[in-house]
Amino acid sequence: MAASSSAPALIGTSGDSLREAFGRRLATLMDHDKRIVVLDADIAGGTGTHHARKAHADRFIQCGIAEQNMMAMAGGLAATGFVPVVTTFAVFCLRAIEQARLSIAYAKRNAKIIASHPGLDVGPDGGSAQALEDLAAFRAIPGMTVISPADPIEMALATEAVLAFDGPVYMRTGRSPAPTIYDESHRFEIGKGHLLREGRDVTIIACGVEVARSLEAANLLAAEGIDARVVNMATIKPIDRDLVARCARETGAIVTAEDHNIHGGLGGAVAEALVTTCPCPVEFVGVNDRFGESGEPAALAAHYGLTAPFIADAAKRAMARKRVH
Amino acid sequence: MLNPAANAIRKQVLTEDVQLKLIPHVNRVAVTIRRLALAAIYQAGSGHPGGALSCADLLACLYGTELYFPGNNPAHPGRDRFVLSKGHAAPALYAAWAAIGLARHEDVVTLRKLGSPMQGHPHVLDLPLCETSTGSLGQGFSAAIGMALGLRMKRLSARTYVMLGDGELQEGEVWEGAMFAAHHRLSNLCALIDYNKMQSDDLNERIMGLEPLAEKWRAFGWHVEEVNGHRVPEILDALRMAAGVADRPSVIIAHTIKGKGVAQMEGNPAWHGSVKLSREQIEAAMRNLGVLAHEMEDWIHGRIV
């Protein structure tokens, strides 16, 4: 997909899940990089690391259902020269966040925390399992890079980039089959947003599963004569400040969209970048400070206001405020 | 100073003549740890003296002889690791380094000051000898398990030692780690418990009892040694017994006395928490630790070379 294409960007609708894309690429990377070790807390089938378990059993470390020990242990493994990839559900990364803070980030360990099952995308397991706080929480840790790729192809590229990067990273994968947005020509770079669709009237900045929905929203807006720009902001931290400021200057209104609480995640990061560069009206699409519940991901997204029509409405609200300004 | 000769015999039970040479050396290290740790806490105006003094003899055994640094190089990849999981005893750790010539006394007494590498709890980025940052109880233990596993995966024969406080054992993470280390048969791991029976607010048994402690560790699959944590020969023997266990991790439960070595502090929970020592208190403590009047200023200001 060309960076400035204004054509509808959705290529397909039945891709792999992000966790599957991550797991496959991880196993391949382990063929060549003997430093990589995988830590699992009894959910390899859920996180996609069953591929690594099968291909590289000698570097697959079963930690049992004990996430705090797993997270701090990763710090110790990194201290002996390995590159640990800690894998569990996003909600259990929150359980071990203090271990991630002290034993990984504070100690500046080259360890990767890969969180599957983030947000409402978890679906039927319900509110207890749906982490809507992880981007905000991990973003607040000094030195922690935070990434949420948009589709299986970007997920594979991001997995490669994260493992080539020297430093602690928190990255979201995803449970559900994800629509494909990119083709093999896509280039992923940590810290850089990607302008997916050009537009003049408003910019939608999204991450993770909300990127595909934002492209749908741009189509809905186009039908009403509104020219919406769409940016995939896969790196939430460090945020691409230059791109955020440029979008504010060029379109004058911004909507953020994320499968996360509207507080402190992508929306917060974008707003922080904006108020210190080029302030403009912003609307936040996300879960409005509530916990989730059981349901299929698509139904939940519609119920909690994360689908394309909600994003399109938010875009119009942001544009209206632009005119008032 | 580092004692490579002592390391050569670390897998044997100590013979009497070796003990005769080794024990005075370790005792001197322990005395320096106590004096310097208290000087640092006095200069800082805060810090935890009780738990620093209770683990001084254990640290002296480790740094005085047990820890092996190939070629006397404490950065060697094949070095033994030591993690102070009870990170609030940091002054004793820094003092142990100084006692064997790996740190300067004058740096140790910059403890807790802005810009000092001697942070209130050990921080790996500031200190080349520190294996990982600690201070949040339970985490150093897990990190040490990761190190032991990593060393084994790299087929290095180095051992990993980790010291925990007794109150620390109330953290659930410790028992997660205990299960992991036993399940994976990490025989290159040795935990030492500074069992001084007191924690921040009160006695362990009144906060949340730990007994039967040895049985708990055995039930978790660990080899257990129990020692008097102030008797150097007993500690050294236990360390060697632990090094000889081939199929499981070892724990040395060291019965200690909080504030050991300073009469006014021994067994008194008032000295656990972060305290400010007065000039009179530090002088009395130093006298208790055998510091002579004419050496007093030099010890208090870390001017010992």
Tab-separated table of C-alpha atoms in Angstrom, chain B residues 48-55 86 88-89 137 164-170 193-211 213 230 254-260 262-273:
chain	number	residue	atom	x	y	z
B	48	HIS	CA	18.033	0.223	57.484
B	49	PRO	CA	20.773	-0.704	59.983
B	50	GLY	CA	19.122	-3.750	61.596
B	51	GLY	CA	18.920	-5.874	58.471
B	52	ALA	CA	22.302	-4.681	57.199
B	53	LEU	CA	23.993	-5.917	60.369
B	54	SER	CA	22.112	-9.223	60.495
B	55	CYS	CA	23.352	-10.271	57.029
B	86	LYS	CA	16.457	-7.794	50.285
B	88	HIS	CA	17.119	-2.436	51.664
B	89	ALA	CA	20.337	-3.965	53.042
B	137	LEU	CA	10.759	-7.697	47.589
B	164	LEU	CA	16.296	-12.885	50.847
B	165	GLY	CA	14.926	-11.348	53.983
B	166	ASP	CA	12.487	-13.285	56.112
B	167	GLY	CA	9.649	-10.804	55.742
B	168	GLU	CA	10.271	-11.019	52.004
B	169	LEU	CA	9.091	-14.628	52.094
B	170	GLN	CA	5.560	-13.307	52.542
B	193	ILE	CA	17.625	-16.396	54.035
B	194	ASP	CA	18.613	-13.785	56.579
B	195	TYR	CA	16.229	-15.128	59.199
B	196	ASN	CA	16.409	-12.447	61.874
B	197	LYS	CA	12.746	-13.038	62.792
B	198	MET	CA	11.812	-9.368	62.501
B	199	GLN	CA	10.285	-7.268	59.806
B	200	SER	CA	9.313	-3.655	59.431
B	201	ASP	CA	6.533	-3.393	61.955
B	202	ASP	CA	7.030	-6.327	64.281
B	203	LEU	CA	8.168	-9.930	64.669
B	204	ASN	CA	7.433	-12.177	61.658
B	205	GLU	CA	5.345	-14.425	63.849
B	206	ARG	CA	3.065	-11.553	64.784
B	207	ILE	CA	2.785	-10.140	61.230
B	208	MET	CA	2.425	-13.394	59.279
B	209	GLY	CA	4.272	-16.415	60.589
B	210	LEU	CA	6.769	-18.285	58.429
B	211	GLU	CA	7.168	-21.515	60.393
B	213	LEU	CA	10.114	-22.644	57.329
B	230	HIS	CA	26.835	-15.437	62.583
B	254	ALA	CA	20.559	-18.560	58.399
B	255	HIS	CA	19.314	-17.800	61.885
B	256	THR	CA	20.511	-14.300	62.603
B	257	ILE	CA	20.078	-11.459	65.054
B	258	LYS	CA	18.779	-8.146	63.863
B	259	GLY	CA	21.369	-5.446	64.530
B	260	LYS	CA	24.044	-8.078	65.300
B	262	VAL	CA	25.936	-3.421	68.044
B	263	ALA	CA	24.595	-3.871	71.575
B	264	GLN	CA	22.024	-1.085	71.398
B	265	MET	CA	20.556	-2.476	68.174
B	266	GLU	CA	20.580	-6.232	68.731
B	267	GLY	CA	17.124	-7.730	68.608
B	268	ASN	CA	15.492	-4.322	68.732
B	269	PRO	CA	12.886	-3.812	65.992
B	270	ALA	CA	13.256	-0.037	66.304
B	271	TRP	CA	16.385	-0.388	64.150
B	272	HIS	CA	14.752	-2.228	61.279
B	273	GLY	CA	13.179	0.616	59.430
